[in-house]
Amino acid sequence: MKYINTKAFAEEQDQNDPLSHFRSQFHFPVKADGSPKIYLCGNSLGLQPTQTSGYVQQELNDWAKFGVEGHTDAKTPWLTSHEDLAQPMAKIVGAKPEEVVIMNTLTVNLHLMMVSFYKPTQKKFKILIESDAFPSDKYAVESQLKFHNINPEDGLILWKPSEGEHLCRHEDFEELLETHKDEIALVMVGSTNYYSGQAFDLKRIAKRCQDENITVGFDLAHGAGNIQPNLHDIGADFAVWCTYKYLNSGPGSIGGCFVHEKHIQNQSINRFVGWWGHNKDSRFNMRVGFDPTPTADGWQLSNPPILSLAGTRSSLDLFEKAGFENLRRKSVKLTGFLEFLIDELNNTDISILTPRSPEERGCQLSIQMKNADRSLFDQLTAQGVVADWREPDVIRIAPAPLYNSFTDVYEFVQLLKLCLYGN
Ligand SMILES: *Cc1c(COP(=O)(O)O)cnc(C)c1O
């Protein structure tokens, strides 16, 4: 795609964008003068769809009207409310509906999955993760090691970028696996790294793990709604994600979880269980032994938070309307435009840490600003840009294809210029 560094070009792209009408279906935070801020932070918290309040209000009304009978009489009966979300969510992560369950939150699901899929033995007990994993993932993995009386110093293998680099090389992953294959019990990596924006080749990682008979799970926090990870086909054993970043379901909203179908009926896999994972037919007959639902639902513990499900339903309805492939097509163009404009600044202090190839990234670019400090970011914030700053000198910009425009991206770079060079 050929880009031009003008506002007219950005506006023309917006006019020709078949998804441009979705923008008006989101609430944008506004500046003091009432105009919308330039929101480029969907990697942290997605914006609120305007229709979400209606979805939530419906549940409140049904609760008011029916009380406990809302479980069966609500517009979306609460008893089965999560079930019809599995289908649209499965499309987003490339799974079969029976492999997907919407439950809990990300870190909780990660622990539940490790309870089932991290099976250390005397010899094979190590966990491999990427070195720049999100802190919560690292804490979760370390605490699982400790839970099995393994010192994280002995049990953790870090996949690191080479000296002086920011990205992890797959060759290094493969070398680590070759060296440690007899000791590794689990590989758990983020599908798209939260810091660098690097999207790993999940197929390549999964294949290598399968060749060595090593369990592999993915954290899709920055992947779900951003890239399509094809979980079923690549044969991931499990995956977990949140829905409040690119999936716009609301702060702290309910998470997602994938269990590959090859494991679902395997009764030898242990799990932590609760009543909501019990077969629906006899769930309310409280005197029988645990009989898991023969889908990923069998990993559920509790009855789900209906208000969070309402936010998730609203969001997934929008994704269904937009079509994930259309979103991804726009995303590649939009982020490519951002990359082009940053390159046009021709400033040797500014570099893009994220890979240059669209296949190796989602929508986020992590931009390193040498010799800058937080004051630059604070200036941008004062100008109405919502982005994310990571110490010491990285700004993360994530144009979300569902609601961001080419003009947003253009204006962001204009403001960056203003903050860097003055008028
Ligand atoms: C956002 C994020 C989390 C957040 O975890 P919660 O349990 O939803 O609070 C965890 N891991 C990664 C990689 C994330 O990006």
CSV table of C-alpha atoms and ligand atoms in Angstrom, one decimal:
chain,number,residue,atom,x,y,z
A,1,MET,CA,0.0,0.0,0.0
A,2,LYS,CA,1.3,3.4,-1.0
A,3,TYR,CA,0.8,6.1,1.7
A,4,ILE,CA,0.9,9.9,1.4
A,5,ASN,CA,1.8,12.2,4.3
A,6,THR,CA,-1.2,14.5,4.1
A,7,LYS,CA,-4.4,15.0,6.0
A,8,ALA,CA,-6.3,14.8,2.8
A,9,PHE,CA,-4.9,11.3,2.2
A,10,ALA,CA,-6.0,10.3,5.7
A,11,GLU,CA,-9.5,11.7,5.2
A,12,GLU,CA,-9.8,9.9,1.9
A,13,GLN,CA,-8.9,6.6,3.5
A,14,ASP,CA,-11.6,7.2,6.1
A,15,GLN,CA,-14.2,8.0,3.4
A,16,ASN,CA,-13.3,4.7,1.6
A,17,ASP,CA,-13.2,2.7,4.8
A,18,PRO,CA,-16.1,0.2,4.8
A,19,LEU,CA,-15.9,0.0,8.6
A,20,SER,CA,-15.8,3.8,9.3
A,21,HIS,CA,-19.4,3.8,10.6
A,22,PHE,CA,-18.5,1.8,13.6
A,23,ARG,CA,-16.6,4.7,15.0
A,24,SER,CA,-19.9,6.5,15.9
A,25,GLN,CA,-20.9,3.4,17.8
A,26,PHE,CA,-18.3,4.1,20.6
A,27,HIS,CA,-18.1,6.6,23.3
A,28,PHE,CA,-14.9,8.6,23.0
A,29,PRO,CA,-13.5,10.5,26.1
A,30,VAL,CA,-13.6,14.2,25.3
A,31,LYS,CA,-11.2,17.1,25.8
A,32,ALA,CA,-12.2,20.2,27.8
A,33,ASP,CA,-13.7,21.8,24.6
A,34,GLY,CA,-15.9,18.7,24.1
A,35,SER,CA,-14.1,17.4,21.1
A,36,PRO,CA,-13.1,13.7,21.2
A,37,LYS,CA,-9.6,12.8,22.4
A,38,ILE,CA,-7.3,10.8,20.1
A,39,TYR,CA,-7.8,7.5,21.8
A,40,LEU,CA,-5.0,5.0,20.8
A,41,CYS,CA,-5.1,2.9,23.9
A,42,GLY,CA,-7.4,0.0,23.0
A,43,ASN,CA,-4.5,-2.4,24.0
A,44,SER,CA,-5.1,-1.3,27.6
A,45,LEU,CA,-8.9,-0.7,27.8
A,46,GLY,CA,-11.2,-0.8,24.8
A,47,LEU,CA,-13.8,2.0,24.4
A,48,GLN,CA,-17.4,1.6,25.4
A,49,PRO,CA,-19.8,0.7,22.6
A,50,THR,CA,-22.8,3.0,22.8
A,51,GLN,CA,-25.1,0.0,22.7
A,52,THR,CA,-23.6,-1.6,25.8
A,53,SER,CA,-25.7,0.4,28.2
A,54,GLY,CA,-28.8,-1.0,26.6
A,55,TYR,CA,-27.5,-4.6,27.0
A,56,VAL,CA,-26.7,-4.0,30.7
A,57,GLN,CA,-29.9,-2.1,31.3
A,58,GLN,CA,-31.8,-5.1,29.9
A,59,GLU,CA,-30.3,-7.4,32.5
A,60,LEU,CA,-31.0,-4.9,35.3
A,61,ASN,CA,-34.6,-4.6,34.1
A,62,ASP,CA,-35.0,-8.4,33.9
A,63,TRP,CA,-33.5,-8.8,37.4
A,64,ALA,CA,-36.0,-6.1,38.7
A,65,LYS,CA,-38.9,-7.8,36.9
A,66,PHE,CA,-38.2,-11.5,37.4
A,67,GLY,CA,-35.9,-11.8,40.4
A,68,VAL,CA,-34.6,-15.3,40.6
A,69,GLU,CA,-36.8,-16.3,37.7
A,70,GLY,CA,-34.6,-14.3,35.4
A,71,HIS,CA,-32.5,-17.5,35.3
A,72,THR,CA,-35.1,-18.8,32.9
A,73,ASP,CA,-37.3,-15.9,32.0
A,74,ALA,CA,-34.8,-13.1,31.2
A,75,LYS,CA,-34.5,-12.1,27.6
A,76,THR,CA,-31.2,-14.0,27.6
A,77,PRO,CA,-31.9,-16.5,30.3
A,78,TRP,CA,-29.1,-16.3,32.8
A,79,LEU,CA,-28.8,-20.1,33.2
A,80,THR,CA,-27.4,-20.4,29.7
A,81,SER,CA,-26.4,-16.8,29.1
A,82,HIS,CA,-22.7,-17.6,28.4
A,83,GLU,CA,-23.4,-20.4,26.0
A,84,ASP,CA,-24.4,-18.5,22.9
A,85,LEU,CA,-21.3,-16.3,23.2
A,86,ALA,CA,-19.0,-19.3,22.7
A,87,GLN,CA,-19.7,-19.3,18.9
A,88,PRO,CA,-18.8,-15.6,18.1
A,89,MET,CA,-15.9,-15.8,20.6
A,90,ALA,CA,-14.7,-19.0,18.9
A,91,LYS,CA,-14.5,-17.2,15.6
A,92,ILE,CA,-12.3,-14.5,17.1
A,93,VAL,CA,-9.7,-17.0,18.4
A,94,GLY,CA,-10.1,-19.6,15.6
A,95,ALA,CA,-11.6,-22.4,17.7
A,96,LYS,CA,-14.7,-24.7,17.8
A,97,PRO,CA,-17.4,-23.3,20.0
A,98,GLU,CA,-17.2,-26.3,22.4
A,99,GLU,CA,-13.5,-25.4,22.9
A,100,VAL,CA,-14.3,-22.0,24.3
A,101,VAL,CA,-15.7,-20.8,27.5
A,102,ILE,CA,-16.2,-17.3,28.8
A,103,MET,CA,-15.5,-17.3,32.5
A,104,ASN,CA,-13.5,-15.7,35.4
A,105,THR,CA,-10.7,-13.3,34.5
A,106,LEU,CA,-7.4,-13.9,32.7
A,107,THR,CA,-5.0,-14.7,35.5
A,108,VAL,CA,-7.5,-16.9,37.2
A,109,ASN,CA,-8.0,-18.8,34.0
A,110,LEU,CA,-4.3,-19.1,33.5
A,111,HIS,CA,-4.0,-20.7,37.0
A,112,LEU,CA,-6.9,-23.1,36.2
A,113,MET,CA,-5.3,-24.1,33.0
A,114,MET,CA,-1.9,-24.7,34.6
A,115,VAL,CA,-3.6,-26.9,37.2
A,116,SER,CA,-4.8,-29.1,34.4
A,117,PHE,CA,-1.9,-28.8,31.9
A,118,TYR,CA,1.2,-28.2,33.9
A,119,LYS,CA,2.2,-31.7,35.1
A,120,PRO,CA,5.7,-31.6,36.4
A,121,THR,CA,7.7,-34.8,36.9
A,122,GLN,CA,11.0,-35.3,38.6
A,123,LYS,CA,12.8,-34.9,35.3
A,124,LYS,CA,10.4,-32.8,33.2
A,125,PHE,CA,9.3,-29.9,35.3
A,126,LYS,CA,10.4,-26.6,33.7
A,127,ILE,CA,8.2,-23.9,32.2
A,128,LEU,CA,9.4,-21.8,29.3
A,129,ILE,CA,8.0,-18.2,28.9
A,130,GLU,CA,9.2,-15.1,27.0
A,131,SER,CA,11.4,-12.9,29.1
A,132,ASP,CA,9.4,-9.8,28.8
A,133,ALA,CA,6.1,-11.5,29.7
A,134,PHE,CA,3.4,-9.4,31.4
A,135,PRO,CA,4.1,-9.3,35.1
A,136,SER,CA,0.9,-11.2,36.1
A,137,ASP,CA,1.8,-14.1,33.8
A,138,LYS,CA,5.3,-14.3,35.3
A,139,TYR,CA,3.8,-14.2,38.9
A,140,ALA,CA,1.3,-16.9,37.9
A,141,VAL,CA,3.9,-19.2,36.4
A,142,GLU,CA,6.4,-18.7,39.3
A,143,SER,CA,3.7,-19.4,41.9
A,144,GLN,CA,2.7,-22.6,40.1
A,145,LEU,CA,6.3,-23.7,40.2
A,146,LYS,CA,6.4,-22.9,44.0
A,147,PHE,CA,3.1,-24.7,44.5
A,148,HIS,CA,4.9,-27.8,43.2
A,149,ASN,CA,7.9,-27.1,45.5
A,150,ILE,CA,10.1,-26.0,42.5
A,151,ASN,CA,12.3,-23.0,42.9
A,152,PRO,CA,11.6,-20.6,40.0
A,153,GLU,CA,15.3,-20.2,39.7
A,154,ASP,CA,15.5,-23.8,38.6
A,155,GLY,CA,12.1,-24.1,37.0
A,156,LEU,CA,11.9,-21.1,34.7
A,157,ILE,CA,13.4,-20.9,31.3
A,158,LEU,CA,13.3,-17.4,29.7
A,159,TRP,CA,13.1,-16.9,26.0
A,160,LYS,CA,15.1,-13.6,25.6
A,161,PRO,CA,15.9,-11.2,22.9
A,162,SER,CA,19.6,-11.3,21.9
A,163,GLU,CA,21.9,-8.8,23.4
A,164,GLY,CA,21.0,-5.3,22.2
A,165,GLU,CA,17.8,-6.4,20.6
A,166,HIS,CA,14.1,-6.0,21.6
A,167,LEU,CA,12.4,-8.9,19.8
A,168,CYS,CA,12.5,-12.6,20.5
A,169,ARG,CA,13.8,-14.7,17.7
A,170,HIS,CA,12.1,-18.0,16.9
A,171,GLU,CA,15.5,-19.6,16.2
A,172,ASP,CA,16.4,-18.9,19.8
A,173,PHE,CA,13.2,-20.5,21.0
A,174,GLU,CA,14.0,-23.5,18.9
A,175,GLU,CA,17.5,-23.7,20.3
A,176,LEU,CA,16.2,-23.5,23.8
A,177,LEU,CA,13.7,-26.2,23.2
A,178,GLU,CA,16.4,-28.4,21.6
A,179,THR,CA,18.7,-27.9,24.6
A,180,HIS,CA,16.0,-28.3,27.3
A,181,LYS,CA,13.4,-30.5,25.7
A,182,ASP,CA,13.8,-33.3,28.2
A,183,GLU,CA,13.2,-30.9,31.1
A,184,ILE,CA,10.4,-28.7,29.8
A,185,ALA,CA,6.9,-29.6,30.9
A,186,LEU,CA,5.1,-26.5,29.6
A,187,VAL,CA,5.6,-23.6,27.1
A,188,MET,CA,3.4,-20.6,27.9
A,189,VAL,CA,3.9,-17.5,25.8
A,190,GLY,CA,1.9,-14.3,25.1
A,191,SER,CA,0.5,-14.4,21.6
A,192,THR,CA,1.4,-10.7,21.1
A,193,ASN,CA,3.9,-9.3,23.5
A,194,TYR,CA,2.4,-6.4,25.5
A,195,TYR,CA,5.6,-4.4,25.5
A,196,SER,CA,7.1,-4.9,22.0
A,197,GLY,CA,3.9,-5.6,20.1
A,198,GLN,CA,5.7,-8.6,18.5
A,199,ALA,CA,3.2,-11.2,17.4
A,200,PHE,CA,4.8,-14.6,17.7
A,201,ASP,CA,4.4,-17.3,15.1
A,202,LEU,CA,2.1,-19.4,17.2
A,203,LYS,CA,1.9,-22.2,14.6
A,204,ARG,CA,5.6,-22.6,14.5
A,205,ILE,CA,5.8,-22.5,18.3
A,206,ALA,CA,3.0,-25.1,18.7
A,207,LYS,CA,4.5,-27.4,16.1
A,208,ARG,CA,7.9,-27.4,17.7
A,209,CYS,CA,6.3,-28.2,21.1
A,210,GLN,CA,4.2,-31.0,19.6
A,211,ASP,CA,7.2,-32.5,18.0
A,212,GLU,CA,8.8,-32.8,21.4
A,213,ASN,CA,5.6,-33.7,23.2
A,214,ILE,CA,5.6,-30.6,25.3
A,215,THR,CA,2.3,-28.9,26.4
A,216,VAL,CA,1.8,-25.4,24.9
A,217,GLY,CA,-0.5,-22.7,26.1
A,218,PHE,CA,-0.9,-19.1,24.9
A,219,ASP,CA,-1.9,-15.9,26.6
A,220,LEU,CA,-4.0,-13.9,24.1
A,221,ALA,CA,-4.5,-10.8,26.2
A,222,HIS,CA,-3.0,-8.7,23.5
A,223,GLY,CA,-4.1,-11.1,20.7
A,224,ALA,CA,-7.8,-11.6,21.1
A,225,GLY,CA,-9.6,-9.1,18.8
A,226,ASN,CA,-6.3,-8.1,17.3
A,227,ILE,CA,-4.8,-11.0,15.5
A,228,GLN,CA,-6.5,-14.4,14.7
A,229,PRO,CA,-4.5,-17.1,16.5
A,230,ASN,CA,-6.1,-20.1,14.9
A,231,LEU,CA,-6.0,-22.0,18.2
A,232,HIS,CA,-7.7,-25.2,17.0
A,233,ASP,CA,-5.8,-25.8,13.8
A,234,ILE,CA,-2.4,-25.1,15.3
A,235,GLY,CA,-3.2,-27.5,18.1
A,236,ALA,CA,-2.7,-25.2,21.1
A,237,ASP,CA,-3.4,-27.2,24.3
A,238,PHE,CA,-5.0,-24.2,26.1
A,239,ALA,CA,-5.3,-20.4,25.8
A,240,VAL,CA,-6.6,-17.6,28.0
A,241,TRP,CA,-7.4,-14.0,27.3
A,242,CYS,CA,-9.2,-11.0,28.7
A,243,THR,CA,-12.1,-9.2,26.9
A,244,TYR,CA,-11.6,-5.6,28.1
A,245,LYS,CA,-8.7,-4.7,25.8
A,246,TYR,CA,-9.3,-5.1,22.1
A,247,LEU,CA,-12.7,-6.8,22.8
A,248,ASN,CA,-14.2,-3.7,24.5
A,249,SER,CA,-16.3,-5.5,27.0
A,250,GLY,CA,-15.7,-3.2,29.9
A,251,PRO,CA,-13.2,-2.7,32.7
A,252,GLY,CA,-12.3,-5.9,34.6
A,253,SER,CA,-14.9,-7.8,32.5
A,254,ILE,CA,-15.0,-11.5,32.2
A,255,GLY,CA,-12.2,-13.5,30.5
A,256,GLY,CA,-12.0,-16.2,27.9
A,257,CYS,CA,-10.5,-19.7,27.9
A,258,PHE,CA,-9.8,-22.3,25.3
A,259,VAL,CA,-9.2,-26.0,25.9
A,260,HIS,CA,-8.4,-28.0,22.8
A,261,GLU,CA,-11.0,-30.6,21.9
A,262,LYS,CA,-8.4,-33.4,22.2
A,263,HIS,CA,-8.4,-32.8,26.0
A,264,ILE,CA,-12.0,-32.2,26.7
A,265,GLN,CA,-13.2,-35.7,27.2
A,266,ASN,CA,-9.9,-36.9,28.8
A,267,GLN,CA,-11.0,-37.9,32.3
A,268,SER,CA,-7.4,-38.3,33.4
A,269,ILE,CA,-6.8,-34.6,33.3
A,270,ASN,CA,-7.2,-33.1,36.7
A,271,ARG,CA,-8.9,-29.8,37.3
A,272,PHE,CA,-10.2,-27.6,40.0
A,273,VAL,CA,-14.0,-27.9,39.7
A,274,GLY,CA,-17.1,-26.1,40.8
A,275,TRP,CA,-20.8,-26.6,40.3
A,276,TRP,CA,-21.1,-24.6,37.1
A,277,GLY,CA,-18.8,-27.1,35.3
A,278,HIS,CA,-21.1,-29.9,36.1
A,279,ASN,CA,-23.3,-31.4,33.4
A,280,LYS,CA,-26.3,-29.2,33.0
A,281,ASP,CA,-28.8,-32.1,33.1
A,282,SER,CA,-27.9,-32.9,36.7
A,283,ARG,CA,-26.3,-29.7,37.9
A,284,PHE,CA,-29.2,-28.9,40.3
A,285,ASN,CA,-29.4,-32.4,41.6
A,286,MET,CA,-26.8,-31.6,44.2
A,287,ARG,CA,-26.3,-35.1,45.5
A,288,VAL,CA,-24.5,-36.7,42.6
A,289,GLY,CA,-20.7,-36.9,42.0
A,290,PHE,CA,-19.0,-34.4,39.7
A,291,ASP,CA,-19.8,-35.1,36.1
A,292,PRO,CA,-18.1,-32.5,33.9
A,293,THR,CA,-19.9,-30.8,31.0
A,294,PRO,CA,-18.3,-32.4,27.9
A,295,THR,CA,-17.1,-29.0,26.5
A,296,ALA,CA,-14.7,-26.3,27.8
A,297,ASP,CA,-17.6,-25.4,30.0
A,298,GLY,CA,-16.5,-28.3,32.2
A,299,TRP,CA,-13.8,-26.0,33.5
A,300,GLN,CA,-16.3,-23.4,34.9
A,301,LEU,CA,-16.4,-23.0,38.6
A,302,SER,CA,-19.2,-20.5,39.3
A,303,ASN,CA,-22.3,-19.1,37.7
A,304,PRO,CA,-21.1,-16.1,35.6
A,305,PRO,CA,-21.4,-12.4,36.2
A,306,ILE,CA,-24.4,-11.5,34.0
A,307,LEU,CA,-23.6,-7.8,33.8
A,308,SER,CA,-20.1,-8.6,32.4
A,309,LEU,CA,-21.6,-11.0,30.0
A,310,ALA,CA,-23.9,-8.3,28.8
A,311,GLY,CA,-20.9,-6.1,28.0
A,312,THR,CA,-19.2,-9.0,26.2
A,313,ARG,CA,-22.4,-9.8,24.3
A,314,SER,CA,-22.6,-6.2,23.1
A,315,SER,CA,-19.0,-6.3,22.0
A,316,LEU,CA,-19.2,-9.6,20.2
A,317,ASP,CA,-22.3,-8.5,18.3
A,318,LEU,CA,-20.2,-5.6,16.9
A,319,PHE,CA,-17.4,-7.9,16.0
A,320,GLU,CA,-19.9,-10.2,14.2
A,321,LYS,CA,-21.2,-7.2,12.2
A,322,ALA,CA,-17.8,-5.9,11.3
A,323,GLY,CA,-16.3,-9.3,10.4
A,324,PHE,CA,-12.9,-10.2,11.8
A,325,GLU,CA,-11.2,-10.4,8.4
A,326,ASN,CA,-12.4,-7.0,7.5
A,327,LEU,CA,-11.1,-5.6,10.8
A,328,ARG,CA,-7.7,-7.2,10.3
A,329,ARG,CA,-7.5,-5.9,6.7
A,330,LYS,CA,-8.1,-2.4,7.9
A,331,SER,CA,-5.8,-2.9,10.9
A,332,VAL,CA,-2.8,-3.8,8.7
A,333,LYS,CA,-3.4,-0.6,6.6
A,334,LEU,CA,-4.0,1.6,9.6
A,335,THR,CA,-0.9,0.5,11.5
A,336,GLY,CA,1.1,0.6,8.3
A,337,PHE,CA,0.0,4.3,8.0
A,338,LEU,CA,1.2,5.0,11.5
A,339,GLU,CA,4.5,3.3,10.7
A,340,PHE,CA,4.9,5.3,7.5
A,341,LEU,CA,4.2,8.6,9.3
A,342,ILE,CA,6.7,7.8,12.1
A,343,ASP,CA,9.3,7.0,9.5
A,344,GLU,CA,8.6,10.3,7.7
A,345,LEU,CA,9.6,12.1,10.9
A,346,ASN,CA,13.1,11.0,10.0
A,347,ASN,CA,14.3,11.4,13.5
A,348,THR,CA,17.2,9.2,14.5
A,349,ASP,CA,16.1,9.3,18.2
A,350,ILE,CA,12.8,7.6,17.3
A,351,SER,CA,12.7,4.0,16.5
A,352,ILE,CA,9.9,1.4,16.2
A,353,LEU,CA,10.6,-1.7,18.3
A,354,THR,CA,7.7,-3.6,16.9
A,355,PRO,CA,8.5,-5.9,13.9
A,356,ARG,CA,8.1,-4.2,10.5
A,357,SER,CA,6.2,-7.1,8.9
A,358,PRO,CA,2.4,-7.1,9.4
A,359,GLU,CA,2.5,-10.8,9.9
A,360,GLU,CA,4.7,-10.3,13.0
A,361,ARG,CA,2.5,-7.7,14.7
A,362,GLY,CA,-1.0,-6.7,15.5
A,363,CYS,CA,-2.2,-3.1,15.6
A,364,GLN,CA,0.2,-1.8,18.2
A,365,LEU,CA,3.5,-0.1,17.5
A,366,SER,CA,5.9,0.4,20.4
A,367,ILE,CA,7.9,3.5,19.7
A,368,GLN,CA,11.2,4.2,21.4
A,369,MET,CA,12.0,7.8,22.0
A,370,LYS,CA,15.7,8.1,22.9
A,371,ASN,CA,16.6,11.1,25.0
A,372,ALA,CA,12.9,11.7,25.7
A,373,ASP,CA,11.3,11.3,29.1
A,374,ARG,CA,7.8,11.2,30.5
A,375,SER,CA,7.4,14.9,30.0
A,376,LEU,CA,6.9,14.2,26.2
A,377,PHE,CA,4.2,11.8,27.0
A,378,ASP,CA,2.6,14.3,29.5
A,379,GLN,CA,2.6,16.9,26.7
A,380,LEU,CA,0.8,14.5,24.4
A,381,THR,CA,-1.7,13.8,27.1
A,382,ALA,CA,-2.3,17.5,27.6
A,383,GLN,CA,-3.0,17.7,23.8
A,384,GLY,CA,-5.7,15.1,24.1
A,385,VAL,CA,-3.8,12.0,23.1
A,386,VAL,CA,-4.6,8.8,25.1
A,387,ALA,CA,-1.8,6.4,24.7
A,388,ASP,CA,0.5,4.4,27.0
A,389,TRP,CA,4.0,5.2,28.3
A,390,ARG,CA,6.4,2.5,29.5
A,391,GLU,CA,9.5,3.5,31.4
A,392,PRO,CA,12.1,4.3,30.4
A,393,ASP,CA,11.3,5.6,26.9
A,394,VAL,CA,8.6,3.7,25.1
A,395,ILE,CA,5.3,4.9,24.0
A,396,ARG,CA,2.7,2.3,22.9
A,397,ILE,CA,0.2,3.3,20.2
A,398,ALA,CA,-2.5,1.0,19.3
A,399,PRO,CA,-5.0,2.1,16.6
A,400,ALA,CA,-8.0,-0.2,17.0
A,401,PRO,CA,-9.6,-0.9,13.6
A,402,LEU,CA,-13.1,-1.0,15.0
A,403,TYR,CA,-13.2,2.6,16.1
A,404,ASN,CA,-9.9,4.4,15.1
A,405,SER,CA,-9.6,6.3,11.9
A,406,PHE,CA,-6.7,7.2,9.6
A,407,THR,CA,-7.3,10.8,10.7
A,408,ASP,CA,-6.7,9.8,14.3
A,409,VAL,CA,-3.4,8.4,13.3
A,410,TYR,CA,-2.5,11.4,11.2
A,411,GLU,CA,-3.4,13.8,14.0
A,412,PHE,CA,-1.5,11.9,16.6
A,413,VAL,CA,1.7,12.2,14.5
A,414,GLN,CA,1.1,15.9,14.0
A,415,LEU,CA,0.8,16.4,17.8
A,416,LEU,CA,3.9,14.3,18.3
A,417,LYS,CA,5.7,16.6,16.0
A,418,LEU,CA,4.4,19.6,17.8
A,419,CYS,CA,5.5,18.2,21.2
A,420,LEU,CA,9.0,17.3,19.8
A,421,TYR,CA,9.8,20.4,17.8
A,422,GLY,CA,7.3,23.1,18.8
A,423,ASN,CA,5.5,24.9,16.1
B,1,LIG,C1,-3.8,-7.3,30.5
B,1,LIG,C2,-3.0,-8.5,30.7
B,1,LIG,C3,-3.2,-9.3,31.9
B,1,LIG,C4,-4.3,-8.9,32.9
B,1,LIG,O1,-4.7,-9.9,33.7
B,1,LIG,P1,-6.1,-9.9,34.4
B,1,LIG,O2,-6.1,-11.2,35.1
B,1,LIG,O3,-7.2,-9.7,33.4
B,1,LIG,O4,-6.1,-8.7,35.4
B,1,LIG,C5,-2.5,-10.5,32.0
B,1,LIG,N1,-1.6,-10.9,31.2
B,1,LIG,C6,-1.3,-10.1,30.0
B,1,LIG,C7,-0.3,-10.6,29.1
B,1,LIG,C8,-2.0,-8.9,29.8
B,1,LIG,O5,-1.7,-8.2,28.7
